[in-house]
Every structure is written in C-alpha cells, then in structure tokens.
Amino acid sequence: MLNISVKVLEPRGGEGMSGYDSRIYALMLAATTFVLNFTLIQPIYSLFLTSRGITVVQLGILLSIQSFIPLILRIPLSGVAERIGRLRTMIIGLFVSGVASVFFIYARTYTHFLLAIAVSSFTSSSFNQTAMSTVSDAAPPERQGDAMGRYLTFLGLGMLIGPAACSRLVESIGYTGLFWLSAIVPLFGIALLVFMAPTNIRERETRIREKPTISTADSMKMILRNRNVLLLSYCRASFSAAQSLFLALFSIYAVQQLGFSESVVAMLFTVRGFANMLSRYPAGSVSDRIGRKPLMLGAYGLLVVSFSMIAYTKSVLMLGMALGLYGICWGTRAVSEWAFLTDLVEPEIKTISISYLASVFSLGSTLGSIASGILTLYLPYSTIFLIGAALNLGSIPAILAMKKDS
C-alpha cells in the first residue's frame, strides 16, 4: 500500500486548547460560507422557482438534475482536486457558488434554470469532500469523531444562520435580494482561504506532487469491497431520498395548504438548523467513546418519528418540535456516518471515499427529487412525508447488520 504521509497538527503557540491549528478553524469558517450560500435561499427555493412559472413536476426534475450532476462529478473532481491542489479547488468552488446565485436572479425560462442549476452543482461536487478530508487529516485516528463533529458543527452553523436570515429578510428584500446576499457570502470564504489557508493543505500538496497516488479505479475497488461501506451507502441513500421529498415539498405544503407565511416557514427551517448544529459536536465526541452504530440507530429511529409528525400535525408548535427532532437526528447521523467512514478506509483513499459517500447521497437525492414531483400527481403531501418515514425505517436493519465499527 502506498504511504502518503499527512502531518497531524500538534499543539503549538497560538493554537486553542483542543490542539487544532487556528487555521483549521479558518477553513471550517470558509465551509460555513459555502453552506450559507444555499441555506439563505433554501426555505424559499421551491417557492421562488414556482413563482417564475415552474410547475411542481418541473421542480422535481430540476431538483433531481441538481442532485444528479454532483453524483457523476464528485469522484472525478476529487482526483482533479488532488492534482491541482485542495486550496485552489475550494477557492474555485466558492467563486462558482456565488456566480450561480447571480444566474438564478436573471433566469426566466426553464432552460435558464437548467443552466443555473448546472453551474451551482459544480461547487457542490467539489468543495465539501475536499474540506472534510483536510480536516480529517489534521486529527489523529482516535479523534476522528471529534474532528468530524467540529467540522460539521461549522456546516451546521450555516444551516442555522441561513434560514434565520431568510426569515428575517424575506419580507423586506424579497426573493431576489436573498439571492444577491447568497452571491456575496462566498467572497468571505475565499478571503479566509487566501489569507489563512491551513498549513497542512500546502504541505500535503507539495508532498503529493512528489509521490505516486492510487488510481481512482483502484480506490473504488478498495471501497466497494468493504461490506460496512456498502451498508452505510444504503442508509445514506435512504435518508437523502427522504430529505429530498421534504425539501422539495414542505415549503409549498406549508404555504399553500397550511396557510403559513414564508417567514414562518423559514423560521421552521431555522429550528431544524439550530438543532442540527447543536447536536453535531457532542455527537462526534460521544461516538469516539461508545461507537458509531448506537448513535446511527437512535438517529434513524427518531427520524421515523419526525417524518410521521410532519405528515400528521398541522400546528406551528408541533411542526417546530418535529423539525427540531429532525435537526438533532440529522446532525447526529451525519457526524456518526462520516466518522464511521474514516474508521473504515485507508488514509490514502480518504478523499475518494468521502466523494463516493457524498455521491451516494446525491443518488438518493436524485431519486427523491424525481419522485417528489411525480408523487404529488397521485398522493397527498401527508402520504408522501410518510413515505419519507418508511425510507428512514429501512436503514435500521442495515445498521444492525454492520460489523464492529473499529
């Protein structure tokens, strides 16, 4: 096996008590701006598209394309990132995400939206796995859960701030103003990466040019031989399909059938984001102590409860509780799964492995998005949300079938 060494950051002057270089936190904050770019407009995204004349069926197709493009690009772009450099890859990704927001503002036809979605999908195909792999490299093996928890907490921060800002600003600046704001946010992330790029990115990029790497094909063979990774893939695909049903339809359902305002819908998304953010760091630390499987079992079991509540309740208070539970489960599940993956694969194929698992998420999202538009032709929204509950329920036997996670 090839041995591509990656420096583990040791405590030095200027670092926090956790032993992580402060520049790693700059990278994590840049990742927050990456998330903010979309979460600022996520609560009104479906409403924005339908306000421009897009039907619900067309919406499902557009969202499926938005998930399908990262599905086919993530793994190839991971190889490209290792060749051209992680830092350059992340900067390009943030820049393109801002440009994509501007494209949405000027889109008027279905074809225009296809183009905007194609551009926006590029950044979601490359940024996250590159940043996550870099953070994972900065932590020792016994603290992978802690590292993933910290990184994903910063992503969760974006999932909190975005919907909260949307709720506060949507009535004053409208849909277009929110898209302009989402276009500006990535510039702050670019500045953080340009001026505070973590040292281990630059060191690793220098070393990797001097050593041979495992080919993408060989990396994929190593990944697909791992039974636990395949079971984990099933779980992620099920969750992402269920989440796509929710993201495509909940805002429309809440506004058109329950009579909620856009600001109330955005506030419900904020509750989900807040609970999601709060759960991530503790989940990482706990998973390092008790293992990944117990947390995954709890998360998927309670996701079934959450989706069932969304299907049956119509009050703001109960929906807030359902989305709060959804957020806790989402954050716990995400940290446990990513930490589990780092337990399972060799360091040399970590970036490709992260890209693979993210592509699996995109596969589920693609299928869920396609289904969301079609199912509305035949089923009420409540029944569709119950289908989401059933998808999460199916992951529990897969988790029980996994072998010991360490």
PDB file of N, CA and C in Angstrom, residues 143-236:
ATOM      1  N   ARG A 143      -9.297  10.499  17.242  1.00  0.00           N
ATOM      2  CA  ARG A 143     -10.131  11.694  17.405  1.00  0.00           C
ATOM      3  C   ARG A 143     -10.868  12.061  16.121  1.00  0.00           C
ATOM      4  N   GLN A 144     -11.131  11.071  15.263  1.00  0.00           N
ATOM      5  CA  GLN A 144     -11.832  11.344  14.026  1.00  0.00           C
ATOM      6  C   GLN A 144     -13.267  11.816  14.274  1.00  0.00           C
ATOM      7  N   GLY A 145     -13.922  11.207  15.266  1.00  0.00           N
ATOM      8  CA  GLY A 145     -15.278  11.649  15.587  1.00  0.00           C
ATOM      9  C   GLY A 145     -15.288  13.092  16.057  1.00  0.00           C
ATOM     10  N   ASP A 146     -14.322  13.457  16.885  1.00  0.00           N
ATOM     11  CA  ASP A 146     -14.206  14.828  17.368  1.00  0.00           C
ATOM     12  C   ASP A 146     -13.960  15.790  16.206  1.00  0.00           C
ATOM     13  N   ALA A 147     -13.062  15.412  15.289  1.00  0.00           N
ATOM     14  CA  ALA A 147     -12.756  16.279  14.149  1.00  0.00           C
ATOM     15  C   ALA A 147     -13.975  16.459  13.251  1.00  0.00           C
ATOM     16  N   MET A 148     -14.675  15.342  12.956  1.00  0.00           N
ATOM     17  CA  MET A 148     -15.871  15.442  12.119  1.00  0.00           C
ATOM     18  C   MET A 148     -16.961  16.247  12.820  1.00  0.00           C
ATOM     19  N   GLY A 149     -17.067  16.070  14.136  1.00  0.00           N
ATOM     20  CA  GLY A 149     -18.065  16.837  14.881  1.00  0.00           C
ATOM     21  C   GLY A 149     -17.803  18.328  14.815  1.00  0.00           C
ATOM     22  N   ARG A 150     -16.531  18.720  14.954  1.00  0.00           N
ATOM     23  CA  ARG A 150     -16.195  20.143  14.889  1.00  0.00           C
ATOM     24  C   ARG A 150     -16.473  20.706  13.492  1.00  0.00           C
ATOM     25  N   TYR A 151     -15.995  19.997  12.479  1.00  0.00           N
ATOM     26  CA  TYR A 151     -16.193  20.481  11.104  1.00  0.00           C
ATOM     27  C   TYR A 151     -17.682  20.578  10.766  1.00  0.00           C
ATOM     28  N   LEU A 152     -18.421  19.531  11.066  1.00  0.00           N
ATOM     29  CA  LEU A 152     -19.837  19.523  10.709  1.00  0.00           C
ATOM     30  C   LEU A 152     -20.651  20.493  11.559  1.00  0.00           C
ATOM     31  N   THR A 153     -20.137  20.865  12.725  1.00  0.00           N
ATOM     32  CA  THR A 153     -20.789  21.922  13.511  1.00  0.00           C
ATOM     33  C   THR A 153     -20.706  23.257  12.769  1.00  0.00           C
ATOM     34  N   PHE A 154     -19.572  23.519  12.142  1.00  0.00           N
ATOM     35  CA  PHE A 154     -19.448  24.748  11.364  1.00  0.00           C
ATOM     36  C   PHE A 154     -20.387  24.718  10.153  1.00  0.00           C
ATOM     37  N   LEU A 155     -20.560  23.541   9.540  1.00  0.00           N
ATOM     38  CA  LEU A 155     -21.568  23.443   8.486  1.00  0.00           C
ATOM     39  C   LEU A 155     -22.958  23.684   9.067  1.00  0.00           C
ATOM     40  N   GLY A 156     -23.203  23.116  10.249  1.00  0.00           N
ATOM     41  CA  GLY A 156     -24.489  23.323  10.911  1.00  0.00           C
ATOM     42  C   GLY A 156     -24.746  24.780  11.244  1.00  0.00           C
ATOM     43  N   LEU A 157     -23.673  25.525  11.542  1.00  0.00           N
ATOM     44  CA  LEU A 157     -23.831  26.954  11.803  1.00  0.00           C
ATOM     45  C   LEU A 157     -24.419  27.654  10.587  1.00  0.00           C
ATOM     46  N   GLY A 158     -23.956  27.268   9.410  1.00  0.00           N
ATOM     47  CA  GLY A 158     -24.527  27.828   8.183  1.00  0.00           C
ATOM     48  C   GLY A 158     -25.973  27.427   7.997  1.00  0.00           C
ATOM     49  N   MET A 159     -26.309  26.197   8.417  1.00  0.00           N
ATOM     50  CA  MET A 159     -27.689  25.731   8.304  1.00  0.00           C
ATOM     51  C   MET A 159     -28.612  26.429   9.292  1.00  0.00           C
ATOM     52  N   LEU A 160     -28.038  27.020  10.333  1.00  0.00           N
ATOM     53  CA  LEU A 160     -28.817  27.814  11.287  1.00  0.00           C
ATOM     54  C   LEU A 160     -28.952  29.256  10.830  1.00  0.00           C
ATOM     55  N   ILE A 161     -27.819  29.886  10.505  1.00  0.00           N
ATOM     56  CA  ILE A 161     -27.824  31.307  10.169  1.00  0.00           C
ATOM     57  C   ILE A 161     -28.612  31.565   8.884  1.00  0.00           C
ATOM     58  N   GLY A 162     -28.468  30.675   7.890  1.00  0.00           N
ATOM     59  CA  GLY A 162     -29.126  30.897   6.611  1.00  0.00           C
ATOM     60  C   GLY A 162     -30.638  31.020   6.716  1.00  0.00           C
ATOM     61  N   PRO A 163     -31.334  30.004   7.238  1.00  0.00           N
ATOM     62  CA  PRO A 163     -32.786  30.115   7.372  1.00  0.00           C
ATOM     63  C   PRO A 163     -33.227  31.246   8.304  1.00  0.00           C
ATOM     64  N   ALA A 164     -32.442  31.509   9.376  1.00  0.00           N
ATOM     65  CA  ALA A 164     -32.795  32.598  10.286  1.00  0.00           C
ATOM     66  C   ALA A 164     -32.749  33.943   9.562  1.00  0.00           C
ATOM     67  N   ALA A 165     -31.698  34.158   8.769  1.00  0.00           N
ATOM     68  CA  ALA A 165     -31.590  35.397   7.995  1.00  0.00           C
ATOM     69  C   ALA A 165     -32.687  35.477   6.944  1.00  0.00           C
ATOM     70  N   CYS A 166     -33.011  34.332   6.353  1.00  0.00           N
ATOM     71  CA  CYS A 166     -34.091  34.296   5.366  1.00  0.00           C
ATOM     72  C   CYS A 166     -35.406  34.722   6.004  1.00  0.00           C
ATOM     73  N   SER A 167     -35.694  34.183   7.187  1.00  0.00           N
ATOM     74  CA  SER A 167     -36.930  34.518   7.883  1.00  0.00           C
ATOM     75  C   SER A 167     -37.007  36.010   8.191  1.00  0.00           C
ATOM     76  N   ARG A 168     -35.876  36.584   8.576  1.00  0.00           N
ATOM     77  CA  ARG A 168     -35.835  37.996   8.960  1.00  0.00           C
ATOM     78  C   ARG A 168     -35.907  38.920   7.753  1.00  0.00           C
ATOM     79  N   LEU A 169     -35.344  38.506   6.622  1.00  0.00           N
ATOM     80  CA  LEU A 169     -35.156  39.419   5.488  1.00  0.00           C
ATOM     81  C   LEU A 169     -36.115  39.209   4.323  1.00  0.00           C
ATOM     82  N   VAL A 170     -36.776  38.059   4.250  1.00  0.00           N
ATOM     83  CA  VAL A 170     -37.545  37.750   3.043  1.00  0.00           C
ATOM     84  C   VAL A 170     -38.633  38.780   2.760  1.00  0.00           C
ATOM     85  N   GLU A 171     -39.269  39.297   3.794  1.00  0.00           N
ATOM     86  CA  GLU A 171     -40.352  40.258   3.558  1.00  0.00           C
ATOM     87  C   GLU A 171     -39.817  41.639   3.178  1.00  0.00           C
ATOM     88  N   SER A 172     -38.595  41.964   3.592  1.00  0.00           N
ATOM     89  CA  SER A 172     -38.056  43.295   3.311  1.00  0.00           C
ATOM     90  C   SER A 172     -37.278  43.357   1.997  1.00  0.00           C
ATOM     91  N   ILE A 173     -36.517  42.307   1.673  1.00  0.00           N
ATOM     92  CA  ILE A 173     -35.711  42.371   0.444  1.00  0.00           C
ATOM     93  C   ILE A 173     -36.199  41.404  -0.634  1.00  0.00           C
ATOM     94  N   GLY A 174     -37.133  40.525  -0.288  1.00  0.00           N
ATOM     95  CA  GLY A 174     -37.712  39.638  -1.287  1.00  0.00           C
ATOM     96  C   GLY A 174     -36.778  38.515  -1.720  1.00  0.00           C
ATOM     97  N   TYR A 175     -37.293  37.692  -2.629  1.00  0.00           N
ATOM     98  CA  TYR A 175     -36.523  36.554  -3.118  1.00  0.00           C
ATOM     99  C   TYR A 175     -35.228  36.999  -3.800  1.00  0.00           C
ATOM    100  N   THR A 176     -35.338  38.015  -4.640  1.00  0.00           N
ATOM    101  CA  THR A 176     -34.162  38.455  -5.400  1.00  0.00           C
ATOM    102  C   THR A 176     -33.071  38.981  -4.473  1.00  0.00           C
ATOM    103  N   GLY A 177     -33.448  39.734  -3.465  1.00  0.00           N
ATOM    104  CA  GLY A 177     -32.470  40.263  -2.523  1.00  0.00           C
ATOM    105  C   GLY A 177     -31.736  39.152  -1.794  1.00  0.00           C
ATOM    106  N   LEU A 178     -32.448  38.077  -1.447  1.00  0.00           N
ATOM    107  CA  LEU A 178     -31.817  36.947  -0.779  1.00  0.00           C
ATOM    108  C   LEU A 178     -30.796  36.260  -1.688  1.00  0.00           C
ATOM    109  N   PHE A 179     -31.115  36.174  -2.972  1.00  0.00           N
ATOM    110  CA  PHE A 179     -30.163  35.569  -3.915  1.00  0.00           C
ATOM    111  C   PHE A 179     -28.916  36.440  -4.064  1.00  0.00           C
ATOM    112  N   TRP A 180     -29.091  37.773  -4.072  1.00  0.00           N
ATOM    113  CA  TRP A 180     -27.914  38.654  -4.125  1.00  0.00           C
ATOM    114  C   TRP A 180     -27.046  38.461  -2.876  1.00  0.00           C
ATOM    115  N   LEU A 181     -27.689  38.348  -1.728  1.00  0.00           N
ATOM    116  CA  LEU A 181     -26.933  38.145  -0.488  1.00  0.00           C
ATOM    117  C   LEU A 181     -26.180  36.817  -0.528  1.00  0.00           C
ATOM    118  N   SER A 182     -26.833  35.775  -1.054  1.00  0.00           N
ATOM    119  CA  SER A 182     -26.165  34.476  -1.142  1.00  0.00           C
ATOM    120  C   SER A 182     -24.994  34.504  -2.113  1.00  0.00           C
ATOM    121  N   ALA A 183     -25.029  35.416  -3.083  1.00  0.00           N
ATOM    122  CA  ALA A 183     -23.920  35.552  -4.031  1.00  0.00           C
ATOM    123  C   ALA A 183     -22.708  36.210  -3.377  1.00  0.00           C
ATOM    124  N   ILE A 184     -22.949  37.071  -2.399  1.00  0.00           N
ATOM    125  CA  ILE A 184     -21.858  37.821  -1.762  1.00  0.00           C
ATOM    126  C   ILE A 184     -21.140  36.989  -0.699  1.00  0.00           C
ATOM    127  N   VAL A 185     -21.878  36.162   0.015  1.00  0.00           N
ATOM    128  CA  VAL A 185     -21.321  35.431   1.160  1.00  0.00           C
ATOM    129  C   VAL A 185     -20.056  34.627   0.835  1.00  0.00           C
ATOM    130  N   PRO A 186     -19.995  33.900  -0.296  1.00  0.00           N
ATOM    131  CA  PRO A 186     -18.778  33.106  -0.566  1.00  0.00           C
ATOM    132  C   PRO A 186     -17.499  33.933  -0.669  1.00  0.00           C
ATOM    133  N   LEU A 187     -17.617  35.223  -0.942  1.00  0.00           N
ATOM    134  CA  LEU A 187     -16.421  36.058  -1.031  1.00  0.00           C
ATOM    135  C   LEU A 187     -15.653  36.080   0.289  1.00  0.00           C
ATOM    136  N   PHE A 188     -16.380  36.022   1.404  1.00  0.00           N
ATOM    137  CA  PHE A 188     -15.722  35.991   2.716  1.00  0.00           C
ATOM    138  C   PHE A 188     -14.967  34.674   2.905  1.00  0.00           C
ATOM    139  N   GLY A 189     -15.537  33.582   2.412  1.00  0.00           N
ATOM    140  CA  GLY A 189     -14.849  32.308   2.479  1.00  0.00           C
ATOM    141  C   GLY A 189     -13.588  32.296   1.642  1.00  0.00           C
ATOM    142  N   ILE A 190     -13.658  32.903   0.469  1.00  0.00           N
ATOM    143  CA  ILE A 190     -12.475  32.991  -0.389  1.00  0.00           C
ATOM    144  C   ILE A 190     -11.371  33.767   0.316  1.00  0.00           C
ATOM    145  N   ALA A 191     -11.734  34.875   0.956  1.00  0.00           N
ATOM    146  CA  ALA A 191     -10.736  35.674   1.678  1.00  0.00           C
ATOM    147  C   ALA A 191     -10.078  34.867   2.797  1.00  0.00           C
ATOM    148  N   LEU A 192     -10.870  34.073   3.516  1.00  0.00           N
ATOM    149  CA  LEU A 192     -10.313  33.244   4.581  1.00  0.00           C
ATOM    150  C   LEU A 192      -9.309  32.232   4.032  1.00  0.00           C
ATOM    151  N   LEU A 193      -9.630  31.624   2.908  1.00  0.00           N
ATOM    152  CA  LEU A 193      -8.729  30.627   2.331  1.00  0.00           C
ATOM    153  C   LEU A 193      -7.472  31.265   1.737  1.00  0.00           C
ATOM    154  N   VAL A 194      -7.621  32.443   1.145  1.00  0.00           N
ATOM    155  CA  VAL A 194      -6.465  33.114   0.540  1.00  0.00           C
ATOM    156  C   VAL A 194      -5.465  33.555   1.606  1.00  0.00           C
ATOM    157  N   PHE A 195      -5.987  34.106   2.704  1.00  0.00           N
ATOM    158  CA  PHE A 195      -5.097  34.692   3.700  1.00  0.00           C
ATOM    159  C   PHE A 195      -4.802  33.793   4.896  1.00  0.00           C
ATOM    160  N   MET A 196      -5.625  32.759   5.112  1.00  0.00           N
ATOM    161  CA  MET A 196      -5.428  31.898   6.287  1.00  0.00           C
ATOM    162  C   MET A 196      -5.519  30.421   5.928  1.00  0.00           C
ATOM    163  N   ALA A 197      -5.009  30.036   4.774  1.00  0.00           N
ATOM    164  CA  ALA A 197      -5.062  28.627   4.367  1.00  0.00           C
ATOM    165  C   ALA A 197      -4.301  27.766   5.359  1.00  0.00           C
ATOM    166  N   PRO A 198      -4.900  26.675   5.836  1.00  0.00           N
ATOM    167  CA  PRO A 198      -4.190  25.810   6.786  1.00  0.00           C
ATOM    168  C   PRO A 198      -2.870  25.302   6.215  1.00  0.00           C
ATOM    169  N   THR A 199      -1.852  25.252   7.064  1.00  0.00           N
ATOM    170  CA  THR A 199      -0.523  24.830   6.640  1.00  0.00           C
ATOM    171  C   THR A 199      -0.532  23.419   6.088  1.00  0.00           C
ATOM    172  N   ASN A 200      -1.362  22.544   6.671  1.00  0.00           N
ATOM    173  CA  ASN A 200      -1.305  21.149   6.232  1.00  0.00           C
ATOM    174  C   ASN A 200      -1.817  20.966   4.804  1.00  0.00           C
ATOM    175  N   ILE A 201      -2.612  21.912   4.274  1.00  0.00           N
ATOM    176  CA  ILE A 201      -3.012  21.824   2.866  1.00  0.00           C
ATOM    177  C   ILE A 201      -1.787  22.041   1.995  1.00  0.00           C
ATOM    178  N   ARG A 202      -1.052  23.106   2.273  1.00  0.00           N
ATOM    179  CA  ARG A 202       0.096  23.438   1.438  1.00  0.00           C
ATOM    180  C   ARG A 202       1.168  22.350   1.529  1.00  0.00           C
ATOM    181  N   GLU A 203       1.413  21.828   2.756  1.00  0.00           N
ATOM    182  CA  GLU A 203       2.425  20.793   2.911  1.00  0.00           C
ATOM    183  C   GLU A 203       2.026  19.523   2.171  1.00  0.00           C
ATOM    184  N   ARG A 204       0.760  19.174   2.277  1.00  0.00           N
ATOM    185  CA  ARG A 204       0.300  17.947   1.629  1.00  0.00           C
ATOM    186  C   ARG A 204       0.367  18.082   0.115  1.00  0.00           C
ATOM    187  N   GLU A 205       0.007  19.254  -0.409  1.00  0.00           N
ATOM    188  CA  GLU A 205       0.038  19.438  -1.845  1.00  0.00           C
ATOM    189  C   GLU A 205       1.471  19.359  -2.372  1.00  0.00           C
ATOM    190  N   THR A 206       2.422  19.831  -1.605  1.00  0.00           N
ATOM    191  CA  THR A 206       3.821  19.728  -2.026  1.00  0.00           C
ATOM    192  C   THR A 206       4.269  18.276  -2.059  1.00  0.00           C
ATOM    193  N   ARG A 207       3.918  17.511  -1.004  1.00  0.00           N
ATOM    194  CA  ARG A 207       4.344  16.122  -0.941  1.00  0.00           C
ATOM    195  C   ARG A 207       3.680  15.271  -1.999  1.00  0.00           C
ATOM    196  N   ILE A 208       2.381  15.533  -2.255  1.00  0.00           N
ATOM    197  CA  ILE A 208       1.633  14.651  -3.136  1.00  0.00           C
ATOM    198  C   ILE A 208       2.119  14.746  -4.580  1.00  0.00           C
ATOM    199  N   ARG A 209       2.714  15.908  -4.940  1.00  0.00           N
ATOM    200  CA  ARG A 209       3.269  16.030  -6.280  1.00  0.00           C
ATOM    201  C   ARG A 209       4.537  15.200  -6.426  1.00  0.00           C
ATOM    202  N   GLU A 210       5.154  14.845  -5.310  1.00  0.00           N
ATOM    203  CA  GLU A 210       6.408  14.105  -5.344  1.00  0.00           C
ATOM    204  C   GLU A 210       6.209  12.602  -5.217  1.00  0.00           C
ATOM    205  N   LYS A 211       4.970  12.136  -4.971  1.00  0.00           N
ATOM    206  CA  LYS A 211       4.722  10.719  -4.742  1.00  0.00           C
ATOM    207  C   LYS A 211       3.630  10.234  -5.688  1.00  0.00           C
ATOM    208  N   PRO A 212       3.660   8.960  -6.068  1.00  0.00           N
ATOM    209  CA  PRO A 212       2.580   8.388  -6.862  1.00  0.00           C
ATOM    210  C   PRO A 212       1.318   8.252  -6.021  1.00  0.00           C
ATOM    211  N   THR A 213       0.176   8.260  -6.648  1.00  0.00           N
ATOM    212  CA  THR A 213      -1.083   8.116  -5.938  1.00  0.00           C
ATOM    213  C   THR A 213      -1.817   6.879  -6.437  1.00  0.00           C
ATOM    214  N   ILE A 214      -2.736   6.388  -5.611  1.00  0.00           N
ATOM    215  CA  ILE A 214      -3.570   5.259  -6.014  1.00  0.00           C
ATOM    216  C   ILE A 214      -4.573   5.756  -7.044  1.00  0.00           C
ATOM    217  N   SER A 215      -4.757   5.026  -8.119  1.00  0.00           N
ATOM    218  CA  SER A 215      -5.683   5.453  -9.167  1.00  0.00           C
ATOM    219  C   SER A 215      -7.112   5.452  -8.634  1.00  0.00           C
ATOM    220  N   THR A 216      -7.963   6.226  -9.305  1.00  0.00           N
ATOM    221  CA  THR A 216      -9.367   6.285  -8.903  1.00  0.00           C
ATOM    222  C   THR A 216     -10.016   4.917  -8.993  1.00  0.00           C
ATOM    223  N   ALA A 217      -9.703   4.164 -10.060  1.00  0.00           N
ATOM    224  CA  ALA A 217     -10.294   2.832 -10.234  1.00  0.00           C
ATOM    225  C   ALA A 217      -9.895   1.898  -9.100  1.00  0.00           C
ATOM    226  N   ASP A 218      -8.613   1.900  -8.736  1.00  0.00           N
ATOM    227  CA  ASP A 218      -8.157   1.043  -7.639  1.00  0.00           C
ATOM    228  C   ASP A 218      -8.761   1.479  -6.309  1.00  0.00           C
ATOM    229  N   SER A 219      -8.894   2.794  -6.121  1.00  0.00           N
ATOM    230  CA  SER A 219      -9.515   3.298  -4.894  1.00  0.00           C
ATOM    231  C   SER A 219     -10.950   2.816  -4.780  1.00  0.00           C
ATOM    232  N   MET A 220     -11.682   2.884  -5.885  1.00  0.00           N
ATOM    233  CA  MET A 220     -13.080   2.456  -5.868  1.00  0.00           C
ATOM    234  C   MET A 220     -13.196   0.961  -5.593  1.00  0.00           C
ATOM    235  N   LYS A 221     -12.272   0.165  -6.115  1.00  0.00           N
ATOM    236  CA  LYS A 221     -12.296  -1.267  -5.831  1.00  0.00           C
ATOM    237  C   LYS A 221     -12.117  -1.516  -4.336  1.00  0.00           C
ATOM    238  N   MET A 222     -11.195  -0.780  -3.723  1.00  0.00           N
ATOM    239  CA  MET A 222     -10.971  -0.930  -2.288  1.00  0.00           C
ATOM    240  C   MET A 222     -12.214  -0.545  -1.494  1.00  0.00           C
ATOM    241  N   ILE A 223     -12.886   0.513  -1.921  1.00  0.00           N
ATOM    242  CA  ILE A 223     -14.083   0.981  -1.221  1.00  0.00           C
ATOM    243  C   ILE A 223     -15.224  -0.022  -1.341  1.00  0.00           C
ATOM    244  N   LEU A 224     -15.459  -0.508  -2.549  1.00  0.00           N
ATOM    245  CA  LEU A 224     -16.613  -1.364  -2.801  1.00  0.00           C
ATOM    246  C   LEU A 224     -16.436  -2.784  -2.272  1.00  0.00           C
ATOM    247  N   ARG A 225     -15.225  -3.142  -1.866  1.00  0.00           N
ATOM    248  CA  ARG A 225     -15.010  -4.448  -1.243  1.00  0.00           C
ATOM    249  C   ARG A 225     -15.400  -4.438   0.235  1.00  0.00           C
ATOM    250  N   ASN A 226     -15.629  -3.252   0.791  1.00  0.00           N
ATOM    251  CA  ASN A 226     -15.914  -3.132   2.223  1.00  0.00           C
ATOM    252  C   ASN A 226     -17.424  -3.237   2.460  1.00  0.00           C
ATOM    253  N   ARG A 227     -17.830  -4.306   3.122  1.00  0.00           N
ATOM    254  CA  ARG A 227     -19.256  -4.553   3.345  1.00  0.00           C
ATOM    255  C   ARG A 227     -19.906  -3.454   4.168  1.00  0.00           C
ATOM    256  N   ASN A 228     -19.212  -2.970   5.180  1.00  0.00           N
ATOM    257  CA  ASN A 228     -19.778  -1.904   6.004  1.00  0.00           C
ATOM    258  C   ASN A 228     -20.019  -0.633   5.205  1.00  0.00           C
ATOM    259  N   VAL A 229     -19.109  -0.319   4.289  1.00  0.00           N
ATOM    260  CA  VAL A 229     -19.288   0.873   3.457  1.00  0.00           C
ATOM    261  C   VAL A 229     -20.527   0.724   2.580  1.00  0.00           C
ATOM    262  N   LEU A 230     -20.769  -0.469   2.052  1.00  0.00           N
ATOM    263  CA  LEU A 230     -21.950  -0.694   1.214  1.00  0.00           C
ATOM    264  C   LEU A 230     -23.238  -0.545   2.027  1.00  0.00           C
ATOM    265  N   LEU A 231     -23.244  -1.072   3.247  1.00  0.00           N
ATOM    266  CA  LEU A 231     -24.424  -0.906   4.102  1.00  0.00           C
ATOM    267  C   LEU A 231     -24.630   0.560   4.475  1.00  0.00           C
ATOM    268  N   LEU A 232     -23.534   1.243   4.747  1.00  0.00           N
ATOM    269  CA  LEU A 232     -23.609   2.674   5.044  1.00  0.00           C
ATOM    270  C   LEU A 232     -24.144   3.441   3.839  1.00  0.00           C
ATOM    271  N   SER A 233     -23.776   3.010   2.649  1.00  0.00           N
ATOM    272  CA  SER A 233     -24.255   3.647   1.421  1.00  0.00           C
ATOM    273  C   SER A 233     -25.776   3.551   1.323  1.00  0.00           C
ATOM    274  N   TYR A 234     -26.310   2.380   1.664  1.00  0.00           N
ATOM    275  CA  TYR A 234     -27.755   2.212   1.626  1.00  0.00           C
ATOM    276  C   TYR A 234     -28.452   3.181   2.586  1.00  0.00           C
ATOM    277  N   CYS A 235     -27.906   3.308   3.783  1.00  0.00           N
ATOM    278  CA  CYS A 235     -28.502   4.208   4.775  1.00  0.00           C
ATOM    279  C   CYS A 235     -28.515   5.650   4.273  1.00  0.00           C
ATOM    280  N   ARG A 236     -27.390   6.089   3.733  1.00  0.00           N
ATOM    281  CA  ARG A 236     -27.304   7.481   3.257  1.00  0.00           C
ATOM    282  C   ARG A 236     -28.239   7.735   2.090  1.00  0.00           C
TER     283      ARG A 236
END
